[in-house]
Amino acid sequence: MSNNNIRKSLIASAFVGAFTLVSGVASATTLAELQKAHAQTANASAQSQEKINNIYDQSQELLADYRALVEQTENLKVYNDHVAKLVADQNETLASLDKQIGTIEGTKQGIVPLMYKMVDTLEAFIKADMPIDQTNRLARVQRLRDYMGNSAMNTSEMYRLVLEAYQIEKDLGTSLVTYTDKLTVDGNELTVNYVYVGRVALLAQSLDEKQAWMFNKASGQWEALGQEYLESTKFAIRVAGKQAAPELLKLPVLAAE
């Protein structure tokens, strides 16, 4: 081969090698860009999916809030309907009470004068009755008068107290009670033990148990009892004071006229 041919072959080989080198560099550059673009695409896709997921989660939360709000609204409507019924019922009750109050006021106008008459009658009865614990009984009447003049006491409470006082007087007719108080005999004031058996007998005995008296309702006077009644009077006082068991009592009783 001539030198010219050899030189041409070398030049051709140099061109081929240079082309190959350039093609290899170009291919490497394109692959890197593709990989980079793929990575960017994948990253953008991941970010988009994350946004989609966030939007979905938010939409689910909003849906749950909406459903909860709808349920609360329905519950509130039911509650408001219930309250409206209660208010209507209360209004009817208030109207009824207003009507009743008007009736009560009219009733009070009749009851108050009646109570004053009842207290006056009770006092007159006690003074005309046997002097059974008369001091406390008259004091009870005075308390009733004080209550009647007390603005803090309502009418129903006053009426209850008046009826209670009448009940106490009624119970005296079946009671066996003893108490200690003063007794004036022949101008002398003595401390004695009283005992009364209903309204059948009212007796008194000195503290030394040597004297006894009986109240004579017909004469309104105290009369001395004989020695034969001292023990029975003493026993009656013990029974009334729950110091002895009840049994048949032998007591002086005025015969009916």
Coordinates of N, CA and C in Angstrom, one line a residue:
M1 N 0.9 -1.2 0.0 CA 0.0 0.0 0.0 C 0.9 1.2 0.0
S2 N 0.5 2.2 -0.8 CA 1.3 3.4 -0.9 C 1.1 4.3 0.3
N3 N 2.0 5.2 0.5 CA 1.9 6.1 1.7 C 0.7 6.9 1.7
N4 N 0.2 7.3 0.5 CA -1.0 8.1 0.4 C -2.2 7.3 0.9
N5 N -2.2 6.0 0.4 CA -3.4 5.2 0.9 C -3.3 5.0 2.4
I6 N -2.1 4.7 2.9 CA -2.0 4.5 4.4 C -2.5 5.8 5.1
R7 N -2.1 6.9 4.6 CA -2.5 8.2 5.3 C -4.0 8.4 5.2
K8 N -4.6 8.0 4.1 CA -6.1 8.1 4.0 C -6.8 7.2 4.9
S9 N -6.2 6.0 5.1 CA -6.8 5.0 6.0 C -6.7 5.5 7.4
L10 N -5.7 6.1 7.8 CA -5.5 6.6 9.2 C -6.5 7.8 9.4
I11 N -6.6 8.6 8.4 CA -7.5 9.7 8.5 C -8.9 9.2 8.7
A12 N -9.3 8.2 7.8 CA -10.6 7.6 7.9 C -10.9 7.0 9.3
S13 N -9.8 6.3 9.8 CA -10.0 5.7 11.1 C -10.2 6.7 12.2
A14 N -9.5 7.8 12.1 CA -9.6 8.9 13.0 C -10.9 9.5 13.0
F15 N -11.5 9.6 11.8 CA -12.9 10.2 11.7 C -13.9 9.2 12.3
V16 N -13.7 7.9 12.0 CA -14.6 6.9 12.6 C -14.5 6.9 14.1
G17 N -13.3 7.0 14.6 CA -13.1 7.0 16.1 C -13.7 8.2 16.7
A18 N -13.5 9.4 16.1 CA -14.1 10.6 16.6 C -15.6 10.6 16.6
F19 N -16.2 10.0 15.5 CA -17.6 9.9 15.4 C -18.2 9.0 16.5
T20 N -17.5 7.9 16.6 CA -17.9 7.0 17.7 C -17.9 7.6 19.0
L21 N -16.8 8.3 19.3 CA -16.7 9.0 20.6 C -17.8 10.1 20.8
V22 N -18.0 10.8 19.8 CA -19.1 11.8 19.9 C -20.4 11.2 20.1
S23 N -20.7 10.1 19.3 CA -22.0 9.4 19.5 C -22.2 8.8 20.9
G24 N -21.1 8.3 21.5 CA -21.1 7.7 22.8 C -21.4 8.8 23.8
V25 N -20.8 10.0 23.7 CA -21.1 11.1 24.6 C -22.5 11.6 24.5
A26 N -23.0 11.6 23.2 CA -24.4 12.1 23.0 C -25.4 11.1 23.6
S27 N -25.1 9.8 23.5 CA -26.0 8.8 24.1 C -26.0 8.9 25.6
A28 N -24.9 9.1 26.2 CA -24.8 9.2 27.7 C -25.6 10.4 28.2
T29 N -25.4 11.5 27.4 CA -26.1 12.7 27.8 C -27.6 12.5 27.7
T30 N -28.1 11.9 26.7 CA -29.6 11.7 26.5 C -30.2 10.8 27.6
L31 N -29.4 9.7 28.0 CA -29.9 8.8 29.0 C -30.0 9.5 30.3
A32 N -29.1 10.3 30.7 CA -29.1 11.0 32.0 C -30.3 12.0 32.0
E33 N -30.5 12.6 30.9 CA -31.6 13.5 30.8 C -33.0 12.8 31.0
L34 N -33.0 11.6 30.3 CA -34.2 10.8 30.4 C -34.5 10.3 31.8
Q35 N -33.4 9.9 32.5 CA -33.5 9.4 33.9 C -34.0 10.6 34.8
K36 N -33.3 11.7 34.5 CA -33.7 12.9 35.3 C -35.1 13.3 35.1
A37 N -35.6 13.3 33.8 CA -37.0 13.6 33.5 C -37.9 12.6 34.1
H38 N -37.5 11.3 34.1 CA -38.3 10.3 34.7 C -38.5 10.5 36.2
A39 N -37.3 10.9 36.8 CA -37.3 11.1 38.3 C -38.2 12.3 38.6
Q40 N -38.1 13.3 37.8 CA -39.0 14.5 38.0 C -40.4 14.2 37.8
T41 N -40.7 13.4 36.8 CA -42.1 13.0 36.5 C -42.6 12.1 37.7
A42 N -41.8 11.2 38.2 CA -42.2 10.4 39.3 C -42.4 11.2 40.5
N43 N -41.5 12.2 40.8 CA -41.7 13.1 41.9 C -42.9 13.9 41.8
A44 N -43.2 14.4 40.6 CA -44.4 15.2 40.4 C -45.6 14.4 40.6
S45 N -45.5 13.1 40.1 CA -46.7 12.2 40.2 C -46.9 11.9 41.7
A46 N -45.9 11.7 42.5 CA -46.0 11.4 43.9 C -46.6 12.6 44.6
Q47 N -46.1 13.8 44.2 CA -46.7 15.0 44.9 C -48.2 15.2 44.5
S48 N -48.5 14.9 43.2 CA -49.9 15.0 42.8 C -50.8 14.0 43.6
Q49 N -50.2 12.8 43.8 CA -51.0 11.8 44.5 C -51.2 12.2 45.9
E50 N -50.1 12.8 46.5 CA -50.2 13.2 47.9 C -51.3 14.3 48.0
K51 N -51.3 15.2 47.1 CA -52.3 16.3 47.1 C -53.7 15.7 47.0
I52 N -53.8 14.7 46.1 CA -55.1 14.0 45.9 C -55.5 13.3 47.2
N53 N -54.5 12.6 47.8 CA -54.8 12.0 49.1 C -55.3 13.0 50.2
N54 N -54.6 14.1 50.2 CA -54.9 15.2 51.2 C -56.3 15.7 50.9
I55 N -56.6 15.9 49.6 CA -57.9 16.5 49.2 C -59.0 15.4 49.6
Y56 N -58.7 14.1 49.4 CA -59.7 13.1 49.7 C -59.9 13.0 51.2
D57 N -58.8 13.1 52.0 CA -59.0 13.1 53.5 C -59.8 14.3 53.9
Q58 N -59.5 15.4 53.4 CA -60.3 16.6 53.8 C -61.7 16.5 53.4
S59 N -62.0 15.9 52.2 CA -63.4 15.8 51.8 C -64.1 14.8 52.7
Q60 N -63.4 13.7 53.2 CA -64.0 12.8 54.1 C -64.3 13.4 55.4
E61 N -63.4 14.3 55.9 CA -63.6 15.0 57.1 C -64.8 15.9 57.0
L62 N -64.8 16.7 55.9 CA -65.9 17.6 55.7 C -67.3 16.8 55.6
L63 N -67.2 15.6 55.0 CA -68.5 14.8 54.9 C -68.9 14.4 56.2
A64 N -67.9 14.0 57.1 CA -68.3 13.5 58.4 C -68.8 14.7 59.2
D65 N -68.2 15.9 59.1 CA -68.7 17.1 59.8 C -70.1 17.4 59.3
Y66 N -70.3 17.3 58.0 CA -71.7 17.6 57.5 C -72.7 16.6 58.1
R67 N -72.4 15.4 58.1 CA -73.3 14.4 58.6 C -73.6 14.6 60.1
A68 N -72.5 15.0 60.8 CA -72.7 15.3 62.3 C -73.5 16.5 62.4
L69 N -73.3 17.5 61.6 CA -74.1 18.7 61.7 C -75.6 18.5 61.4
V70 N -75.8 17.6 60.3 CA -77.2 17.3 60.0 C -77.9 16.5 61.2
E71 N -77.1 15.6 61.8 CA -77.7 14.9 63.0 C -78.0 15.8 64.1
Q72 N -77.0 16.8 64.4 CA -77.2 17.7 65.5 C -78.5 18.6 65.2
T73 N -78.6 19.0 63.9 CA -79.7 19.8 63.5 C -81.1 19.1 63.7
E74 N -81.1 17.8 63.4 CA -82.3 17.0 63.6 C -82.6 16.9 65.1
N75 N -81.5 16.6 65.9 CA -81.7 16.5 67.3 C -82.2 17.8 67.9
L76 N -81.6 18.9 67.5 CA -82.0 20.2 68.0 C -83.5 20.5 67.6
K77 N -83.9 20.1 66.5 CA -85.3 20.3 66.1 C -86.2 19.5 67.0
V78 N -85.8 18.2 67.3 CA -86.7 17.4 68.2 C -86.7 18.0 69.6
Y79 N -85.5 18.5 70.1 CA -85.5 19.1 71.4 C -86.3 20.4 71.4
N80 N -86.2 21.2 70.4 CA -87.0 22.4 70.3 C -88.5 22.2 70.4
D81 N -88.9 21.1 69.6 CA -90.3 20.7 69.7 C -90.7 20.3 71.1
H82 N -89.8 19.6 71.7 CA -90.1 19.1 73.1 C -90.2 20.3 74.1
V83 N -89.3 21.2 73.9 CA -89.3 22.4 74.8 C -90.6 23.3 74.5
A84 N -90.9 23.3 73.3 CA -92.2 24.1 72.9 C -93.4 23.5 73.6
K85 N -93.4 22.1 73.6 CA -94.6 21.5 74.3 C -94.5 21.8 75.8
L86 N -93.3 21.7 76.4 CA -93.2 22.0 77.8 C -93.7 23.5 78.1
V87 N -93.2 24.4 77.3 CA -93.6 25.8 77.5 C -95.1 26.0 77.4
A88 N -95.7 25.3 76.4 CA -97.2 25.3 76.2 C -97.9 24.8 77.5
D89 N -97.4 23.6 78.0 CA -98.0 23.0 79.2 C -97.8 23.9 80.4
Q90 N -96.6 24.6 80.5 CA -96.4 25.5 81.6 C -97.3 26.7 81.5
N91 N -97.5 27.2 80.3 CA -98.5 28.3 80.2 C -99.9 27.9 80.6
E92 N -100.3 26.7 80.3 CA -101.6 26.2 80.7 C -101.7 26.1 82.2
T93 N -100.6 25.6 82.8 CA -100.5 25.5 84.3 C -100.6 26.8 84.9
L94 N -99.8 27.8 84.4 CA -99.8 29.1 85.0 C -101.2 29.8 84.9
A95 N -101.9 29.5 83.8 CA -103.2 30.1 83.6 C -104.2 29.4 84.6
S96 N -104.0 28.1 84.9 CA -104.8 27.4 85.9 C -104.5 27.9 87.3
L97 N -103.2 28.2 87.5 CA -102.8 28.7 88.9 C -103.4 30.1 89.1
D98 N -103.3 30.9 88.1 CA -103.9 32.2 88.2 C -105.4 32.2 88.6
K99 N -106.0 31.2 87.9 CA -107.5 31.1 88.2 C -107.7 30.6 89.6
Q100 N -106.8 29.6 90.1 CA -106.9 29.1 91.4 C -106.6 30.1 92.5
I101 N -105.6 30.9 92.2 CA -105.2 32.0 93.1 C -106.3 33.0 93.3
G102 N -107.0 33.3 92.3 CA -108.2 34.1 92.4 C -109.2 33.5 93.3
T103 N -109.4 32.2 93.2 CA -110.4 31.5 94.0 C -109.9 31.5 95.5
I104 N -108.6 31.2 95.6 CA -108.0 31.1 97.0 C -108.2 32.5 97.7
E105 N -107.9 33.6 97.0 CA -108.1 34.9 97.6 C -109.5 35.1 98.1
G106 N -110.4 34.6 97.3 CA -111.8 34.7 97.8 C -112.1 33.9 99.0
T107 N -111.5 32.6 99.0 CA -111.6 31.7 100.1 C -111.0 32.3 101.4
K108 N -109.8 32.9 101.2 CA -109.1 33.5 102.4 C -110.0 34.6 103.0
Q109 N -110.7 35.3 102.3 CA -111.5 36.4 102.8 C -112.6 35.8 103.8
G110 N -113.0 34.5 103.5 CA -114.0 33.9 104.4 C -113.3 33.1 105.6
I111 N -112.1 32.6 105.3 CA -111.4 31.8 106.3 C -110.8 32.6 107.4
V112 N -110.3 33.8 107.1 CA -109.6 34.6 108.2 C -110.6 35.0 109.2
P113 N -111.8 35.5 108.9 CA -112.7 35.8 110.0 C -113.1 34.6 110.8
L114 N -113.3 33.5 110.1 CA -113.6 32.2 110.7 C -112.6 31.8 111.8
M115 N -111.3 32.0 111.4 CA -110.2 31.6 112.4 C -110.3 32.5 113.6
Y116 N -110.5 33.8 113.5 CA -110.6 34.7 114.6 C -111.8 34.2 115.5
K117 N -112.9 33.8 114.9 CA -114.0 33.3 115.7 C -113.7 32.0 116.4
M118 N -112.9 31.1 115.7 CA -112.5 29.9 116.3 C -111.6 30.1 117.5
V119 N -110.7 31.0 117.4 CA -109.8 31.3 118.5 C -110.6 31.9 119.7
D120 N -111.5 32.8 119.5 CA -112.3 33.3 120.5 C -113.2 32.2 121.2
T121 N -113.7 31.3 120.4 CA -114.5 30.3 120.9 C -113.7 29.3 121.8
L122 N -112.4 29.0 121.3 CA -111.5 28.2 122.0 C -111.2 28.7 123.4
E123 N -110.9 30.0 123.4 CA -110.6 30.7 124.7 C -111.8 30.6 125.7
A124 N -113.0 30.9 125.2 CA -114.1 30.9 126.0 C -114.4 29.5 126.6
F125 N -114.1 28.4 125.7 CA -114.3 27.1 126.2 C -113.3 26.7 127.3
I126 N -112.1 27.1 127.1 CA -111.1 26.8 128.1 C -111.4 27.4 129.5
K127 N -111.9 28.6 129.4 CA -112.2 29.3 130.7 C -113.4 28.7 131.3
A128 N -114.4 28.1 130.5 CA -115.6 27.5 131.1 C -115.3 26.1 131.5
D129 N -114.2 25.5 131.0 CA -113.9 24.1 131.2 C -113.3 23.9 132.6
M130 N -113.1 22.6 133.0 CA -112.4 22.3 134.2 C -111.0 22.9 134.1
P131 N -110.4 23.4 135.2 CA -109.1 24.1 135.1 C -108.0 23.1 134.9
I132 N -108.0 22.4 133.8 CA -107.0 21.4 133.5 C -105.8 22.1 132.8
D133 N -104.7 22.2 133.5 CA -103.5 22.8 132.9 C -103.9 24.1 132.2
Q134 N -104.7 24.9 132.9 CA -105.3 26.1 132.3 C -104.3 27.1 131.9
T135 N -103.2 27.2 132.6 CA -102.2 28.2 132.3 C -101.6 28.0 130.9
N136 N -101.2 26.7 130.6 CA -100.6 26.4 129.3 C -101.7 26.4 128.2
R137 N -102.9 26.1 128.5 CA -103.9 26.1 127.5 C -104.2 27.5 127.0
L138 N -104.3 28.4 128.0 CA -104.6 29.8 127.6 C -103.4 30.5 127.0
A139 N -102.2 30.0 127.4 CA -101.0 30.5 126.7 C -101.0 30.0 125.2
R140 N -101.5 28.9 124.9 CA -101.6 28.4 123.6 C -102.5 29.3 122.8
V141 N -103.6 29.7 123.4 CA -104.5 30.6 122.7 C -103.9 31.9 122.4
Q142 N -103.1 32.4 123.3 CA -102.4 33.7 123.1 C -101.4 33.6 121.9
R143 N -100.7 32.4 121.9 CA -99.8 32.2 120.8 C -100.5 32.2 119.4
L144 N -101.7 31.7 119.4 CA -102.5 31.7 118.2 C -102.8 33.1 117.8
R145 N -103.1 34.0 118.7 CA -103.4 35.4 118.4 C -102.2 36.1 117.9
D146 N -101.0 35.7 118.5 CA -99.8 36.3 118.0 C -99.5 35.9 116.6
Y147 N -99.7 34.6 116.3 CA -99.5 34.1 114.9 C -100.5 34.8 113.9
M148 N -101.7 35.1 114.4 CA -102.7 35.7 113.5 C -102.2 37.1 113.1
G149 N -101.4 37.8 113.9 CA -100.9 39.1 113.7 C -99.5 39.1 113.1
N150 N -99.0 38.0 112.7 CA -97.7 37.9 112.2 C -97.7 37.8 110.7
S151 N -97.2 38.8 110.0 CA -97.2 38.9 108.5 C -96.4 37.7 107.9
A152 N -95.5 37.1 108.6 CA -94.6 36.1 108.1 C -95.4 34.8 108.0
M153 N -96.5 34.7 108.7 CA -97.3 33.4 108.7 C -98.4 33.5 107.5
N154 N -98.4 32.4 106.7 CA -99.4 32.4 105.7 C -100.7 31.9 106.2
T155 N -101.8 32.0 105.5 CA -103.1 31.7 106.0 C -103.3 30.2 106.2
S156 N -102.7 29.4 105.4 CA -102.8 27.9 105.5 C -102.1 27.4 106.8
E157 N -101.0 28.0 107.1 CA -100.2 27.6 108.3 C -101.0 28.1 109.6
M158 N -101.6 29.3 109.5 CA -102.4 29.7 110.7 C -103.6 28.8 110.9
Y159 N -104.2 28.4 109.8 CA -105.4 27.5 110.0 C -105.0 26.2 110.5
R160 N -103.8 25.7 110.1 CA -103.3 24.4 110.6 C -103.1 24.5 112.1
L161 N -102.5 25.6 112.6 CA -102.3 25.7 114.0 C -103.6 25.8 114.8
V162 N -104.6 26.5 114.3 CA -105.8 26.6 115.0 C -106.5 25.2 115.1
L163 N -106.4 24.4 114.0 CA -107.0 23.1 114.1 C -106.2 22.2 115.0
E164 N -104.9 22.4 115.1 CA -104.1 21.6 116.0 C -104.4 21.9 117.4
A165 N -104.7 23.2 117.7 CA -105.1 23.6 119.1 C -106.5 22.9 119.5
Y166 N -107.4 22.9 118.5 CA -108.7 22.2 118.7 C -108.5 20.7 119.0
Q167 N -107.5 20.1 118.2 CA -107.3 18.7 118.4 C -106.7 18.4 119.8
I168 N -105.8 19.3 120.3 CA -105.3 19.1 121.6 C -106.4 19.1 122.7
E169 N -107.3 20.1 122.5 CA -108.4 20.2 123.4 C -109.3 18.9 123.4
K170 N -109.5 18.4 122.2 CA -110.3 17.2 122.0 C -109.6 16.0 122.7
D171 N -108.3 15.9 122.6 CA -107.6 14.8 123.2 C -107.6 14.8 124.7
L172 N -107.8 16.0 125.3 CA -107.9 16.1 126.7 C -109.1 15.2 127.3
G173 N -110.1 15.0 126.5 CA -111.2 14.2 126.9 C -110.9 12.7 127.1
T174 N -109.8 12.2 126.5 CA -109.4 10.8 126.7 C -108.0 10.6 127.2
S175 N -107.4 11.7 127.8 CA -106.0 11.6 128.3 C -106.0 11.4 129.8
L176 N -104.9 10.7 130.2 CA -104.6 10.6 131.6 C -103.2 11.2 131.8
V177 N -103.2 12.4 132.4 CA -102.0 13.2 132.4 C -101.8 13.8 133.8
T178 N -100.5 13.9 134.2 CA -100.1 14.6 135.5 C -99.2 15.7 135.2
Y179 N -99.2 16.7 136.0 CA -98.3 17.8 136.0 C -98.3 18.5 137.3
T180 N -97.3 19.3 137.5 CA -97.1 20.1 138.8 C -97.3 21.5 138.6
D181 N -98.1 22.1 139.5 CA -98.4 23.5 139.4 C -98.9 24.0 140.7
K182 N -99.3 25.3 140.8 CA -99.8 25.9 142.0 C -101.3 25.7 142.2
L183 N -101.7 25.6 143.5 CA -103.1 25.5 143.8 C -103.4 26.4 145.0
T184 N -104.4 27.2 144.9 CA -104.8 28.1 146.1 C -105.9 27.4 146.8
V185 N -105.6 27.2 148.1 CA -106.6 26.5 149.0 C -106.8 27.4 150.2
D186 N -108.0 27.8 150.5 CA -108.2 28.7 151.7 C -107.3 29.8 151.8
G187 N -107.0 30.4 150.6 CA -106.1 31.6 150.6 C -104.7 31.3 150.6
N188 N -104.3 30.0 150.7 CA -102.9 29.6 150.7 C -102.5 29.0 149.4
E189 N -101.4 29.4 148.8 CA -100.9 28.9 147.6 C -100.0 27.7 147.8
L190 N -100.3 26.5 147.3 CA -99.5 25.3 147.5 C -99.0 24.8 146.1
T191 N -97.9 24.1 146.2 CA -97.4 23.4 145.0 C -97.9 22.0 145.1
V192 N -98.7 21.5 144.1 CA -99.3 20.2 144.1 C -99.0 19.5 142.8
N193 N -99.3 18.2 142.9 CA -99.3 17.4 141.7 C -100.8 17.2 141.2
Y194 N -101.0 17.6 140.0 CA -102.3 17.4 139.4 C -102.4 16.1 138.6
V195 N -103.6 15.6 138.5 CA -103.8 14.4 137.7 C -105.3 14.6 137.2
Y196 N -105.5 14.4 135.9 CA -106.8 14.4 135.3 C -107.1 13.2 134.4
V197 N -108.2 12.7 134.6 CA -108.7 11.5 133.8 C -109.7 12.0 132.8
G198 N -109.3 12.2 131.6 CA -110.2 12.8 130.6 C -110.8 14.1 131.2
R199 N -112.1 14.2 131.0 CA -112.8 15.3 131.7 C -113.7 14.7 132.7
V200 N -113.4 13.5 133.2 CA -114.2 12.8 134.2 C -113.8 13.3 135.6
A201 N -112.5 13.4 135.9 CA -112.1 13.8 137.2 C -110.8 14.6 137.1
L202 N -110.7 15.6 137.9 CA -109.5 16.5 138.1 C -109.1 16.5 139.5
L203 N -108.0 15.9 139.9 CA -107.5 15.8 141.3 C -106.2 16.5 141.5
A204 N -105.9 16.8 142.7 CA -104.7 17.4 143.1 C -104.2 16.8 144.4
Q205 N -102.9 16.7 144.6 CA -102.4 16.1 145.9 C -101.1 16.9 146.3
S206 N -101.0 17.2 147.6 CA -99.9 17.9 148.1 C -98.6 17.0 147.8
L207 N -97.5 17.7 147.8 CA -96.2 17.0 147.5 C -95.9 16.0 148.6
D208 N -96.4 16.3 149.9 CA -96.1 15.3 150.9 C -97.1 14.2 151.0
E209 N -98.1 14.2 150.0 CA -99.1 13.2 149.8 C -100.0 13.0 151.0
K210 N -100.1 14.0 151.8 CA -101.0 13.9 153.0 C -102.4 14.6 152.8
Q211 N -102.5 15.3 151.7 CA -103.7 16.0 151.4 C -104.1 15.8 149.9
A212 N -105.4 15.8 149.6 CA -105.8 15.7 148.2 C -107.1 16.4 148.1
W213 N -107.4 16.9 146.8 CA -108.5 17.7 146.5 C -109.1 17.2 145.2
M214 N -110.4 17.5 145.0 CA -111.1 17.2 143.8 C -111.8 18.5 143.3
F215 N -111.7 18.8 142.0 CA -112.4 19.9 141.5 C -113.9 19.6 141.2
N216 N -114.7 20.4 141.8 CA -116.2 20.2 141.6 C -116.6 21.2 140.5
K217 N -116.9 20.7 139.4 CA -117.2 21.5 138.2 C -118.6 22.2 138.5
A218 N -119.5 21.6 139.2 CA -120.8 22.3 139.4 C -120.6 23.5 140.2
S219 N -119.8 23.5 141.3 CA -119.5 24.7 142.1 C -118.4 25.5 141.7
G220 N -117.5 24.9 140.9 CA -116.3 25.6 140.4 C -115.3 25.8 141.6
Q221 N -115.3 24.9 142.5 CA -114.5 25.0 143.7 C -113.7 23.7 143.9
W222 N -112.6 23.8 144.6 CA -111.8 22.6 145.0 C -112.3 22.1 146.3
E223 N -112.5 20.8 146.4 CA -113.0 20.2 147.6 C -112.0 19.2 148.2
A224 N -111.8 19.2 149.5 CA -110.9 18.3 150.1 C -111.4 16.8 150.0
L225 N -110.5 15.9 149.8 CA -110.9 14.5 149.8 C -110.6 13.8 151.1
G226 N -111.3 12.8 151.4 CA -111.1 12.0 152.6 C -109.8 11.2 152.5
Q227 N -109.4 10.7 153.6 CA -108.2 9.8 153.7 C -108.3 8.6 152.8
E228 N -109.5 8.1 152.6 CA -109.6 6.9 151.8 C -109.2 7.1 150.3
Y229 N -109.1 8.4 149.9 CA -108.7 8.6 148.5 C -107.3 9.0 148.3
L230 N -106.5 9.1 149.4 CA -105.1 9.6 149.2 C -104.3 8.6 148.4
E231 N -104.4 7.3 148.7 CA -103.6 6.3 148.1 C -104.1 6.1 146.6
S232 N -105.4 6.2 146.3 CA -105.8 6.0 144.9 C -105.4 7.2 144.1
T233 N -105.4 8.4 144.7 CA -105.0 9.6 144.0 C -103.5 9.5 143.7
K234 N -102.7 9.1 144.7 CA -101.3 8.9 144.6 C -101.0 7.9 143.5
F235 N -101.7 6.8 143.4 CA -101.5 5.8 142.4 C -101.9 6.3 141.0
A236 N -103.0 7.1 140.9 CA -103.3 7.7 139.6 C -102.2 8.6 139.1
I237 N -101.6 9.4 140.0 CA -100.5 10.2 139.6 C -99.3 9.4 139.1
R238 N -99.0 8.3 139.7 CA -97.9 7.4 139.3 C -98.2 6.8 137.9
V239 N -99.5 6.4 137.7 CA -99.8 5.8 136.4 C -99.8 6.8 135.3
A240 N -100.3 8.0 135.6 CA -100.2 9.1 134.6 C -98.8 9.5 134.3
G241 N -97.9 9.4 135.3 CA -96.5 9.7 135.0 C -95.7 8.5 134.5
K242 N -96.4 7.4 134.2 CA -95.8 6.2 133.7 C -94.8 5.6 134.7
Q243 N -95.1 5.7 135.9 CA -94.3 5.1 137.0 C -94.9 3.9 137.5
A244 N -96.1 3.5 137.1 CA -96.8 2.3 137.5 C -97.6 1.8 136.3
A245 N -97.9 0.5 136.3 CA -98.7 0.0 135.2 C -100.2 0.3 135.4
P246 N -100.8 0.6 134.3 CA -102.3 1.0 134.3 C -103.1 -0.2 134.9
E247 N -104.0 0.2 135.7 CA -105.0 -0.8 136.2 C -106.3 0.0 136.7
L248 N -107.3 -0.7 137.2 CA -108.5 0.0 137.6 C -108.2 1.0 138.7
L249 N -108.7 2.2 138.5 CA -108.5 3.3 139.5 C -109.7 3.5 140.3
K250 N -109.6 3.7 141.5 CA -110.7 4.1 142.4 C -110.6 5.6 142.7
L251 N -111.4 6.3 142.0 CA -111.3 7.8 142.1 C -112.7 8.3 142.4
P252 N -112.8 9.5 143.1 CA -114.1 10.1 143.3 C -114.6 10.8 142.1
V253 N -115.8 10.5 141.7 CA -116.5 11.1 140.6 C -117.8 11.6 141.0
L254 N -118.1 12.9 140.5 CA -119.4 13.5 140.9 C -120.5 12.7 140.1
A255 N -121.6 12.4 140.7 CA -122.7 11.8 140.1 C -123.4 12.8 139.1
A256 N -123.9 12.2 138.0 CA -124.6 13.1 137.1 C -125.9 13.5 137.7
E257 N -126.3 14.8 137.4 CA -127.6 15.3 137.9 C -128.7 14.9 137.0

